[in-house]
Backbone as JSON, one array per atom type, in Angstrom:
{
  "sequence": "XXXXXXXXXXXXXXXXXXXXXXXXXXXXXXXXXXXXXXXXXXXXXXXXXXXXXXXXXXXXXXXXXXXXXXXXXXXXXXXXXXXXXXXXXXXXXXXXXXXXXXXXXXXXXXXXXXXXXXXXXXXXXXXXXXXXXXXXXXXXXXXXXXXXXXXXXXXXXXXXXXXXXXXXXXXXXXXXXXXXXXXXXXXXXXXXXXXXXXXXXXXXXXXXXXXXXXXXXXXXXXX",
  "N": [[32.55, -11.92, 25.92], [31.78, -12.21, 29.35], [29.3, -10.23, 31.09], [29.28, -8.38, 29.03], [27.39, -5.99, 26.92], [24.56, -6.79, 24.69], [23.75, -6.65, 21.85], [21.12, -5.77, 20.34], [19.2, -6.65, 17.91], [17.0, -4.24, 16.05], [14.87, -4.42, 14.15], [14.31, -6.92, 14.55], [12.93, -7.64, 16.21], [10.43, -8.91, 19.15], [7.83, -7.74, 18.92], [7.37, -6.96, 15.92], [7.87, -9.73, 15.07], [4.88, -10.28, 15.9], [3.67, -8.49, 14.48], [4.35, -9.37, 11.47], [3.16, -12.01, 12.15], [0.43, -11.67, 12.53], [-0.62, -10.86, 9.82], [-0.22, -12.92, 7.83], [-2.35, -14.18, 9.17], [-4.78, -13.19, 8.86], [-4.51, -13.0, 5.91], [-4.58, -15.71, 6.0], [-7.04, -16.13, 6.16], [-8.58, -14.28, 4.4], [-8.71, -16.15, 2.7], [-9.2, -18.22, 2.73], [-11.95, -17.9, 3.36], [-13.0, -16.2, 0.76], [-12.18, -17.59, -1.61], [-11.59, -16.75, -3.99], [-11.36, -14.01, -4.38], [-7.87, -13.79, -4.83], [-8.43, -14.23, -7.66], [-9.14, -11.65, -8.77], [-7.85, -10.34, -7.93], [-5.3, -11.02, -8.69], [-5.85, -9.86, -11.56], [-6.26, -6.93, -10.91], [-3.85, -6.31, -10.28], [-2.37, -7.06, -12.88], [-3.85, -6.42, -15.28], [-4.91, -3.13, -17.11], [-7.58, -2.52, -16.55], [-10.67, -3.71, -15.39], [-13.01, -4.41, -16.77], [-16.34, -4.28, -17.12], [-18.33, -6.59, -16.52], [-16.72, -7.79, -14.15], [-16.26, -5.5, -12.33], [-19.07, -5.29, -11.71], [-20.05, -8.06, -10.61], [-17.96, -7.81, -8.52], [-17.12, -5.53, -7.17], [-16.55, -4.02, -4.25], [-16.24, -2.02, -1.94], [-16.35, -1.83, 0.51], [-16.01, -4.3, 1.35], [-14.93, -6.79, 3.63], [-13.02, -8.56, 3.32], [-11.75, -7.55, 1.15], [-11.23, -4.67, 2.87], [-9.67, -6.3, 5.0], [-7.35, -7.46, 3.04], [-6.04, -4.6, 2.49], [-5.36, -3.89, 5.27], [-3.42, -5.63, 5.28], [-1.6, -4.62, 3.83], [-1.0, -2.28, 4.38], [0.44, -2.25, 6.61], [1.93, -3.77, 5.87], [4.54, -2.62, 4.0], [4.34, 0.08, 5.63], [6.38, -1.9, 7.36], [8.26, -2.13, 5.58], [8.65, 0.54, 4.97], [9.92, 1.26, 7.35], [11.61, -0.49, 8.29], [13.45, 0.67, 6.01], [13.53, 3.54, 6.91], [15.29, 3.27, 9.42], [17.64, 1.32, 8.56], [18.5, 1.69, 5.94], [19.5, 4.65, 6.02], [21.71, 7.68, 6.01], [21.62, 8.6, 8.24], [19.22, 7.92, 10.67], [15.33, 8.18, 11.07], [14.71, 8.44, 13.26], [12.26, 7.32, 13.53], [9.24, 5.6, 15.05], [7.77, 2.56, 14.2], [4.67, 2.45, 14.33], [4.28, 5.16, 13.77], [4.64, 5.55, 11.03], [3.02, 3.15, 10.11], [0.85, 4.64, 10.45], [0.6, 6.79, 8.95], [1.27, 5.93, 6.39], [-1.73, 4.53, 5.9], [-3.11, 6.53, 6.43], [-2.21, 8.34, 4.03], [-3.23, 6.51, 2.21], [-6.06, 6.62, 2.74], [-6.77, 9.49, 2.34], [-6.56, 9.7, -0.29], [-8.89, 7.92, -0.93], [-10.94, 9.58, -0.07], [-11.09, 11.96, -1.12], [-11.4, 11.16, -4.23], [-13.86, 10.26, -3.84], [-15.32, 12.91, -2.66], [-14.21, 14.34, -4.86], [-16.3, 12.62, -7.09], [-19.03, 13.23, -5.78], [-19.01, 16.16, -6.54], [-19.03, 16.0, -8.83], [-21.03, 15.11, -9.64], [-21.15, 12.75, -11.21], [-19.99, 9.52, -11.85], [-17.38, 8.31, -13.74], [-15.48, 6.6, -13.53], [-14.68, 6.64, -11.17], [-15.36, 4.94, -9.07], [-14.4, 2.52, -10.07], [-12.01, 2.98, -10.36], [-11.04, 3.9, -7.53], [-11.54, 0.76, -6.42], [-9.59, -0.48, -8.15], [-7.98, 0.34, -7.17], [-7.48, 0.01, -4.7], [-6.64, -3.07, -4.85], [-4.61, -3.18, -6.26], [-2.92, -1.88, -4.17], [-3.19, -3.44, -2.22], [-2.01, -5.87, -3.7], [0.75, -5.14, -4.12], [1.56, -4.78, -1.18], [1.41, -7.23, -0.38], [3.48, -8.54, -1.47], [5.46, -7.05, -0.81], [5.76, -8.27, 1.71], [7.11, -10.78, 2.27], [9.75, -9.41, 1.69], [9.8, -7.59, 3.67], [9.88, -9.57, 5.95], [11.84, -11.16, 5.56], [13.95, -9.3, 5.68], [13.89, -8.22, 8.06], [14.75, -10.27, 9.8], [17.16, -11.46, 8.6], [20.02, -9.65, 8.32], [22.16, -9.27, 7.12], [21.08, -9.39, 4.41], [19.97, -7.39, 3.93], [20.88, -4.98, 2.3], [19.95, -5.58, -0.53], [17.51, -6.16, -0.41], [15.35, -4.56, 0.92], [16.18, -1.99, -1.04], [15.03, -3.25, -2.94], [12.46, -3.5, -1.99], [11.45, -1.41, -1.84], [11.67, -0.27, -4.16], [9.61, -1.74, -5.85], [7.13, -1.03, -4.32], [7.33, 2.1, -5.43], [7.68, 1.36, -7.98], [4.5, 0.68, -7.97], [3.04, 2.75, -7.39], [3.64, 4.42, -9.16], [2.6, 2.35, -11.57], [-0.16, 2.91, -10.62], [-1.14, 5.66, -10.9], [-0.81, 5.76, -13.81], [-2.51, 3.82, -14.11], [-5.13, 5.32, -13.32], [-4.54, 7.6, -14.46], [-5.13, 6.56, -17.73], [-7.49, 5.39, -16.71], [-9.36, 7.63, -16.5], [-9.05, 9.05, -18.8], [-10.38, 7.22, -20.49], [-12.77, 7.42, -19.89], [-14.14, 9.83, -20.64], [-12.94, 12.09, -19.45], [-11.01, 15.29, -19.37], [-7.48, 15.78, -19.88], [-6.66, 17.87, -18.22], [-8.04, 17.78, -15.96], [-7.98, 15.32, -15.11], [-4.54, 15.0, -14.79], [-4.9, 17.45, -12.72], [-5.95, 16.29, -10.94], [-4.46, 14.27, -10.02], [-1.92, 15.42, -9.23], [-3.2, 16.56, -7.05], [-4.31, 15.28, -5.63], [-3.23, 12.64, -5.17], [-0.13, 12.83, -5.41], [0.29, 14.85, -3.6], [-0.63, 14.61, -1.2], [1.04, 12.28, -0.37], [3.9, 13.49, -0.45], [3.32, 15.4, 1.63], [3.53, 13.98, 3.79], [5.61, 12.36, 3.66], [7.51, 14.6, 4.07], [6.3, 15.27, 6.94], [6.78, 13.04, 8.31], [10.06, 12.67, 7.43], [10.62, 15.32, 9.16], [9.51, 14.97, 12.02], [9.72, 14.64, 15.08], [9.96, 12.54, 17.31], [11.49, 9.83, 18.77], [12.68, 6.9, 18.07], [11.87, 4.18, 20.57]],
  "CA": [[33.05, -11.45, 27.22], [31.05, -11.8, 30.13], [28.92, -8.9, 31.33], [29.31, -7.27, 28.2], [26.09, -5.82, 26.58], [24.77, -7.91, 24.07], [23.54, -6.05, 20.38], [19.73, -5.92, 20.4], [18.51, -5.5, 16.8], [15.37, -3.45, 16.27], [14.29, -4.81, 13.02], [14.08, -8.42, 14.89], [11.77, -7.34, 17.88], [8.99, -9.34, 18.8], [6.58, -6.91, 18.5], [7.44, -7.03, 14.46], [6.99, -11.15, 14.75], [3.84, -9.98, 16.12], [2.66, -7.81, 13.05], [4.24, -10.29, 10.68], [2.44, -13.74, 11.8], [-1.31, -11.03, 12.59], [-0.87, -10.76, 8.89], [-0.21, -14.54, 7.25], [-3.69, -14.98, 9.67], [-5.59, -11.94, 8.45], [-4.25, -14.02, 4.93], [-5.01, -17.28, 5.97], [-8.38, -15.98, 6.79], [-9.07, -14.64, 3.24], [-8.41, -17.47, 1.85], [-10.4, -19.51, 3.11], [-13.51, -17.02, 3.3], [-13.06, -15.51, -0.4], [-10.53, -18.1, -2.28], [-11.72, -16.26, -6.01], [-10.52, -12.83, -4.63], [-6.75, -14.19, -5.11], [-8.14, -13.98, -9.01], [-9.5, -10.5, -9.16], [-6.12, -9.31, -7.23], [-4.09, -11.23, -9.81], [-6.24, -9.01, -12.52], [-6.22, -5.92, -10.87], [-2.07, -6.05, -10.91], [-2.17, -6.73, -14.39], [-4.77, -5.42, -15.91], [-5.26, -1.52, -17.15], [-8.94, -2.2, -16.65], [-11.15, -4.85, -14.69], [-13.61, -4.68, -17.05], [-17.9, -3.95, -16.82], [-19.0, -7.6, -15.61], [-16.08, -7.81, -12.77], [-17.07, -4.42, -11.85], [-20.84, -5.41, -11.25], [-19.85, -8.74, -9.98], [-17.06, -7.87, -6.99], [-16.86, -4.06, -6.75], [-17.67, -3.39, -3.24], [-15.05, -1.53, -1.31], [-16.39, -2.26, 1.94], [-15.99, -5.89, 1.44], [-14.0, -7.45, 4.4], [-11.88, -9.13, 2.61], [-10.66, -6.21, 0.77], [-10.34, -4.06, 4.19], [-7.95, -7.33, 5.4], [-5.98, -7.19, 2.18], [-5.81, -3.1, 2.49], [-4.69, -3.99, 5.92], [-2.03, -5.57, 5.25], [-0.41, -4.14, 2.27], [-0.42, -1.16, 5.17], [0.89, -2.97, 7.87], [3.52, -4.22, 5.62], [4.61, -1.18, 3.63], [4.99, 0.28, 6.6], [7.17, -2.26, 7.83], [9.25, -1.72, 4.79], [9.56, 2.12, 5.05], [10.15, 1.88, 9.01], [12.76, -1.05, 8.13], [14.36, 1.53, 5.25], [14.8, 4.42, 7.39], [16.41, 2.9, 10.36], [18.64, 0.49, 7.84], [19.61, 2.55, 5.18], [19.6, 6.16, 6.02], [22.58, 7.37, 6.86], [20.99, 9.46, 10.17], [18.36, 7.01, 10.83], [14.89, 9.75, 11.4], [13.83, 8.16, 14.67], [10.49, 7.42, 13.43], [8.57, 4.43, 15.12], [6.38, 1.59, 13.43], [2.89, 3.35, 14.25], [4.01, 6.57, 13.0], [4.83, 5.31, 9.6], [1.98, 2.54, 9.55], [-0.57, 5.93, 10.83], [1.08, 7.79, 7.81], [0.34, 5.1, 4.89], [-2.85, 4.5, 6.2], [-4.24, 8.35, 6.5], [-2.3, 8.73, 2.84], [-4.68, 6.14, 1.5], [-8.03, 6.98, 3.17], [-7.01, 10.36, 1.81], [-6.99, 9.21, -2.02], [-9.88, 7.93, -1.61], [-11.91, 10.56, 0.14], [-10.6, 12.54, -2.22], [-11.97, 10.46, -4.95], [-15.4, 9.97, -3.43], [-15.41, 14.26, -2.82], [-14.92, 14.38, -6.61], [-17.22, 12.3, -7.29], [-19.69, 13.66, -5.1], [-19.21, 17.01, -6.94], [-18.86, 16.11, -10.23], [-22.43, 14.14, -9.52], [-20.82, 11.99, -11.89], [-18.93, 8.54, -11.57], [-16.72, 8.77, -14.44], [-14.53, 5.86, -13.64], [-13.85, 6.56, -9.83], [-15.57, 3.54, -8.51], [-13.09, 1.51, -10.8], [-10.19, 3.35, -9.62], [-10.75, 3.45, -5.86], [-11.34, -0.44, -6.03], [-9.03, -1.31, -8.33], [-6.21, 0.84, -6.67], [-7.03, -1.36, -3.25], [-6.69, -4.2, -4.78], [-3.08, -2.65, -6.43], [-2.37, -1.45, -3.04], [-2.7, -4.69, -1.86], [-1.33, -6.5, -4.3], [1.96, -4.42, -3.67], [1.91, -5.07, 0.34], [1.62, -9.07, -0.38], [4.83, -8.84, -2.79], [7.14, -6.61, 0.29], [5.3, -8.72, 3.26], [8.3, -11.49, 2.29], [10.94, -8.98, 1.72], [10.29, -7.3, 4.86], [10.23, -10.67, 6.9], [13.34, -11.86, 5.43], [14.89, -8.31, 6.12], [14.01, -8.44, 9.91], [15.75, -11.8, 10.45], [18.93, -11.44, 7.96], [20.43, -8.6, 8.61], [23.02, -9.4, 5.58], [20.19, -9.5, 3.24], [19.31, -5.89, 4.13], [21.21, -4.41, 1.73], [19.29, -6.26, -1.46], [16.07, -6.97, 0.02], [15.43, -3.4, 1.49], [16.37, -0.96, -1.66], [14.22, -3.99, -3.59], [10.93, -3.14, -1.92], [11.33, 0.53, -2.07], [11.59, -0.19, -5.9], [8.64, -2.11, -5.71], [6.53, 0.16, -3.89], [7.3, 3.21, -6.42], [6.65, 1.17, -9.22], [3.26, 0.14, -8.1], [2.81, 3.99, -7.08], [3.21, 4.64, -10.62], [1.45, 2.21, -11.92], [-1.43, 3.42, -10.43], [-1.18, 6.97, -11.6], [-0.46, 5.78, -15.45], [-3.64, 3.66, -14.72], [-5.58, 6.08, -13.02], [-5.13, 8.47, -16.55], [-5.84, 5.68, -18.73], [-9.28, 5.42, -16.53], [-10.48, 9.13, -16.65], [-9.18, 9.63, -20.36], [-11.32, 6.25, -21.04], [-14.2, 7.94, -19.6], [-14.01, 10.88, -21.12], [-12.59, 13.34, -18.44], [-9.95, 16.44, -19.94], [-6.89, 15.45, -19.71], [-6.18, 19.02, -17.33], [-8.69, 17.36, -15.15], [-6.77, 13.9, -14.75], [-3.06, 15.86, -14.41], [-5.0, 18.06, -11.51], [-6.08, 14.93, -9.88], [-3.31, 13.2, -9.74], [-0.8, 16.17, -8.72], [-3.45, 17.56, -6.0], [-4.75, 13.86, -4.41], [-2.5, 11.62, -5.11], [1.12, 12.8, -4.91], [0.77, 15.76, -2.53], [-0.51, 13.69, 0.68], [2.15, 11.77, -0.14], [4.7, 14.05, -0.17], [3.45, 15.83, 2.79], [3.57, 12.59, 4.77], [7.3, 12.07, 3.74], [7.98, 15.74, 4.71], [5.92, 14.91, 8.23], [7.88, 11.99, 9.07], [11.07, 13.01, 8.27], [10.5, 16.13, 10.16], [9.15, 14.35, 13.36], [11.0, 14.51, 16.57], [9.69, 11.21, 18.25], [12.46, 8.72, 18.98], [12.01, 4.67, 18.31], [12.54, 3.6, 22.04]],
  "C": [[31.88, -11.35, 28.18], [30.61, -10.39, 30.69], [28.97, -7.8, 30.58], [27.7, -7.2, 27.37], [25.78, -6.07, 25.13], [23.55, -6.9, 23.27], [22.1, -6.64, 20.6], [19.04, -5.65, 18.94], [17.04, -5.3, 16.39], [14.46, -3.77, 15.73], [13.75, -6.06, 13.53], [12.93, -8.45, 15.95], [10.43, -8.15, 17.91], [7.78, -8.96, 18.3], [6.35, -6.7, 16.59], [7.5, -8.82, 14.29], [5.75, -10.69, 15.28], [2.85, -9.67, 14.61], [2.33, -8.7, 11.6], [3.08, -12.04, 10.67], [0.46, -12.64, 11.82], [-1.48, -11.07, 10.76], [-0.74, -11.9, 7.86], [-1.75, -14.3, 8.1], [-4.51, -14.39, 8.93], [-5.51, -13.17, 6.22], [-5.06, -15.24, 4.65], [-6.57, -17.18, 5.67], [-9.2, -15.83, 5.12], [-9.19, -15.6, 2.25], [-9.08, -18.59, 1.96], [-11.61, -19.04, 2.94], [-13.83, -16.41, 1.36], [-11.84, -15.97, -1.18], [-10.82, -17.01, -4.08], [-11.13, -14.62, -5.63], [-8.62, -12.25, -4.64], [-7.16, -13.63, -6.85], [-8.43, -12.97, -9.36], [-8.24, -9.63, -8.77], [-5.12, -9.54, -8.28], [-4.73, -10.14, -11.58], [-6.15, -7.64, -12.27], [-5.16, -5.62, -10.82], [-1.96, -5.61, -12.16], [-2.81, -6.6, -15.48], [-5.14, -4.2, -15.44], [-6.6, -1.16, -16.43], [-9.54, -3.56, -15.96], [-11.76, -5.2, -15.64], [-15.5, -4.67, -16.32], [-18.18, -5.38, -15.92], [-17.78, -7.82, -14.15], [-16.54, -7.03, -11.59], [-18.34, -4.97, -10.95], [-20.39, -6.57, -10.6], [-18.72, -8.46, -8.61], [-16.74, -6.79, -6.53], [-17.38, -4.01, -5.49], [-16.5, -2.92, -2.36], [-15.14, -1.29, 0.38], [-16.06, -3.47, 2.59], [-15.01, -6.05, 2.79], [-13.08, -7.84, 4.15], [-11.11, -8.16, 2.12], [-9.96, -5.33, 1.94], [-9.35, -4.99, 4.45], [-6.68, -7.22, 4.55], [-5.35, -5.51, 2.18], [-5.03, -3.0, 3.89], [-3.11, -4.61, 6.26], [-1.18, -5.1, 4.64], [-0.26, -2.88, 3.56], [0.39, -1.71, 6.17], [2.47, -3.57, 6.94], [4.91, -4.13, 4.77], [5.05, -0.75, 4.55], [5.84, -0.33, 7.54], [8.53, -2.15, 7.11], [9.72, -0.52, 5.22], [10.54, 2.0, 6.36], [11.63, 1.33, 8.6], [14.1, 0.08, 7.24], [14.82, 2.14, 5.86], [15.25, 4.0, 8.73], [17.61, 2.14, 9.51], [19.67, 1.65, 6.98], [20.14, 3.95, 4.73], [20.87, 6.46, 6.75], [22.98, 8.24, 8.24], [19.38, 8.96, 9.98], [17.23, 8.22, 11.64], [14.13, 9.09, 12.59], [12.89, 8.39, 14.55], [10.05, 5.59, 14.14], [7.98, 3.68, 14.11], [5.17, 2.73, 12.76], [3.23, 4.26, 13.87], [4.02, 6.41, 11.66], [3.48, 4.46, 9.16], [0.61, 3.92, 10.05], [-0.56, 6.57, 9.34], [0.85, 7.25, 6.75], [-0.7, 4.81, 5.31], [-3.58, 5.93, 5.55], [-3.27, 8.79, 5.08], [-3.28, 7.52, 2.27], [-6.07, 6.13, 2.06], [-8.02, 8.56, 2.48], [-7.21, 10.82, 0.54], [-7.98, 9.18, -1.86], [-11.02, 8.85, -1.11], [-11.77, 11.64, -0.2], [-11.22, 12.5, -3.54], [-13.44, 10.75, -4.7], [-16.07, 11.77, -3.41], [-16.01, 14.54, -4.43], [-16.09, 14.06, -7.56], [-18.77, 12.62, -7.41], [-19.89, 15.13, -5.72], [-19.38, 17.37, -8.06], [-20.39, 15.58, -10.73], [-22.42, 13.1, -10.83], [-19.7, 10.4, -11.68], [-17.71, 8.47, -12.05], [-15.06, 7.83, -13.87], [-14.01, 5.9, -11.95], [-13.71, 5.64, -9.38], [-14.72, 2.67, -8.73], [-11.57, 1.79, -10.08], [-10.02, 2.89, -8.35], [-10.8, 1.85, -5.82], [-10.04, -0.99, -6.79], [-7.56, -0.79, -8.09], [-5.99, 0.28, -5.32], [-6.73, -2.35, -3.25], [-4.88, -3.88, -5.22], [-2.18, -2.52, -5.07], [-2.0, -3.1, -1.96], [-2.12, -5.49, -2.24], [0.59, -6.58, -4.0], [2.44, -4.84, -2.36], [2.05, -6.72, 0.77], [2.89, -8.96, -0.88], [5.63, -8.0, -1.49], [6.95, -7.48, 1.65], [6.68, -9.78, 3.01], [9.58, -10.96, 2.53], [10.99, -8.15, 3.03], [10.7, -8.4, 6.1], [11.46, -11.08, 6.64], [14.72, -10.9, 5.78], [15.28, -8.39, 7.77], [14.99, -9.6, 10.14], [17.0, -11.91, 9.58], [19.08, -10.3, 7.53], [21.48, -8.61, 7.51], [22.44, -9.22, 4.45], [19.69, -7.91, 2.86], [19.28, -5.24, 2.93], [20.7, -4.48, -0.11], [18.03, -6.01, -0.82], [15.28, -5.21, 0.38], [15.18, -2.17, 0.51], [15.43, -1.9, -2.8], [12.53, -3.56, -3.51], [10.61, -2.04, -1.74], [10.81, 0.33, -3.41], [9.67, -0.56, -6.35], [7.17, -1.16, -5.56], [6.14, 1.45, -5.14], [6.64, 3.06, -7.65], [5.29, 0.89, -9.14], [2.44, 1.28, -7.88], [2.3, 4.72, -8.96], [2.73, 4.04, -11.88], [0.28, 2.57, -12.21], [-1.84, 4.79, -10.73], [-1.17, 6.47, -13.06], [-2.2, 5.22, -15.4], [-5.21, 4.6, -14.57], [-5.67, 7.71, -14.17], [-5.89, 7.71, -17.12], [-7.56, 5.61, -17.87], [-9.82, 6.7, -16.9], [-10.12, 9.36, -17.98], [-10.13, 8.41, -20.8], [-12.72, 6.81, -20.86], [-14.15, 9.33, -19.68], [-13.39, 12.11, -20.35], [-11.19, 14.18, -18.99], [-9.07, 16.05, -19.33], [-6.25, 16.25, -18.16], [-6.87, 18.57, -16.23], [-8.09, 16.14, -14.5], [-5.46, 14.5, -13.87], [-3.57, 17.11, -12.65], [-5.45, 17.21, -10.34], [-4.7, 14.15, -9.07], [-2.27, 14.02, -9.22], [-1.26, 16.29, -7.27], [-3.65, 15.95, -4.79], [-4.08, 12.87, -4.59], [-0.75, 11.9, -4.94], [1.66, 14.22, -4.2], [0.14, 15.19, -1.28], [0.75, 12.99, 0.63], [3.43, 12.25, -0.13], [4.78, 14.73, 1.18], [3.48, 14.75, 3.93], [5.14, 12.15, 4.54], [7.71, 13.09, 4.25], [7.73, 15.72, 6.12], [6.42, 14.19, 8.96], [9.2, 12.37, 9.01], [11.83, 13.99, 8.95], [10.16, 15.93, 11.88], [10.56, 14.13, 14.36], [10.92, 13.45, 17.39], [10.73, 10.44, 17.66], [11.96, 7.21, 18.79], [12.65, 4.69, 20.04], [12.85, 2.16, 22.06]]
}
């Protein structure tokens, strides 16, 4: 019908082709600059442990490459959650993009300066180094594997309903992954088990709870 107002959907917005193609480049880019850290990502998925010579050979958690891959697994994570709660909540919490990609971000800088604290107090290493890298490379690993299912969500809106409650799943499991492996490191390196279990309750799944409580407490509107 002419002059009638014509369904805009939110998930499709340029500004989300925007984020999606910045991140294939950010991609493209490692890939060409660092093609062998494709094989340390495919080890740090599925392997408990990297292992001593990986370690010494590619540990560096400043690397560039790693920030790019840490950038996107945030960037596209947070396109998942944002996509979840406008899709399948059923009072959608009028949270923007940037508040959700601010919110997985500042929960993982808070793991690991968290980590590095400990560290720092324990004047011991005791497996952190291992963790914090090989939970960025997890973290990334994770944000490559929803970067499809959120692109294919944005543009088929039929698919939502699969594709959507898929990379939630995703997500969780790679959440707890990283806690099962994050024991297995500090009981490998000798650390009390009461020491592990207070780690993992106090820095790892209370930012993240208070960051789900923060968002879907927030009063800012998507415009």
């Amino acid at each position: 019908m002419e002059g009638a107002a014509r369904f805009i959907d939110p998930l499709s917005a340029d500004w989300a082709t925007g984020v999606f193609l910045s991140c294939l480049l950010i991609l493209a880019t490692v890939n060409v600059g660092s093609p062998r850290k494709w094989r340390v990502l495919r080890q740090a998925a599925f392997r408990i442990r990297l292992g001593r010579q990986v370690l010494r050979e590619e540990v560096d958690t400043r690397d560039r490459n790693v920030i790019g891959l840490l950038a996107v697994a945030v960037a596209s994570m947070a396109m998942l959650l944002w996509q979840s709660s406008m899709s399948l909540a059923s009072e959608p919490a009028g949270l923007s993009y940037m508040q959700v990609f601010a919110a997985v971000a500042l929960v993982l800088l808070a793991q690991a300066l968290v980590l590095r604290l400990f560290s720092f107090l324990a004047k011991a290493d005791a497996g952190i180094t291992e963790y914090v890298y090989t939970g960025a490379l997890l973290h990334s690993a994770v944000g490559i594997a929803t970067l499809p299912l959120a692109a294919l969500a944005a543009y088929r809106p039929e698919w939502r309903a699969v594709l959507l409650p898929s990379g939630l799943a995703l997500i969780s499991l790679g959440l707890v992954y990283r806690w099962v492996r994050g024991a297995w490191i500090g009981l490998g390196e000798g650390v009390p088990f009461r020491y592990v279990l207070l780690y993992l309750c106090g820095a790892e799944i209370a930012p993240l709870a208070l960051a789900l409580s923060a968002l879907r407490s927030s009063p800012t509107h998507l415009s």
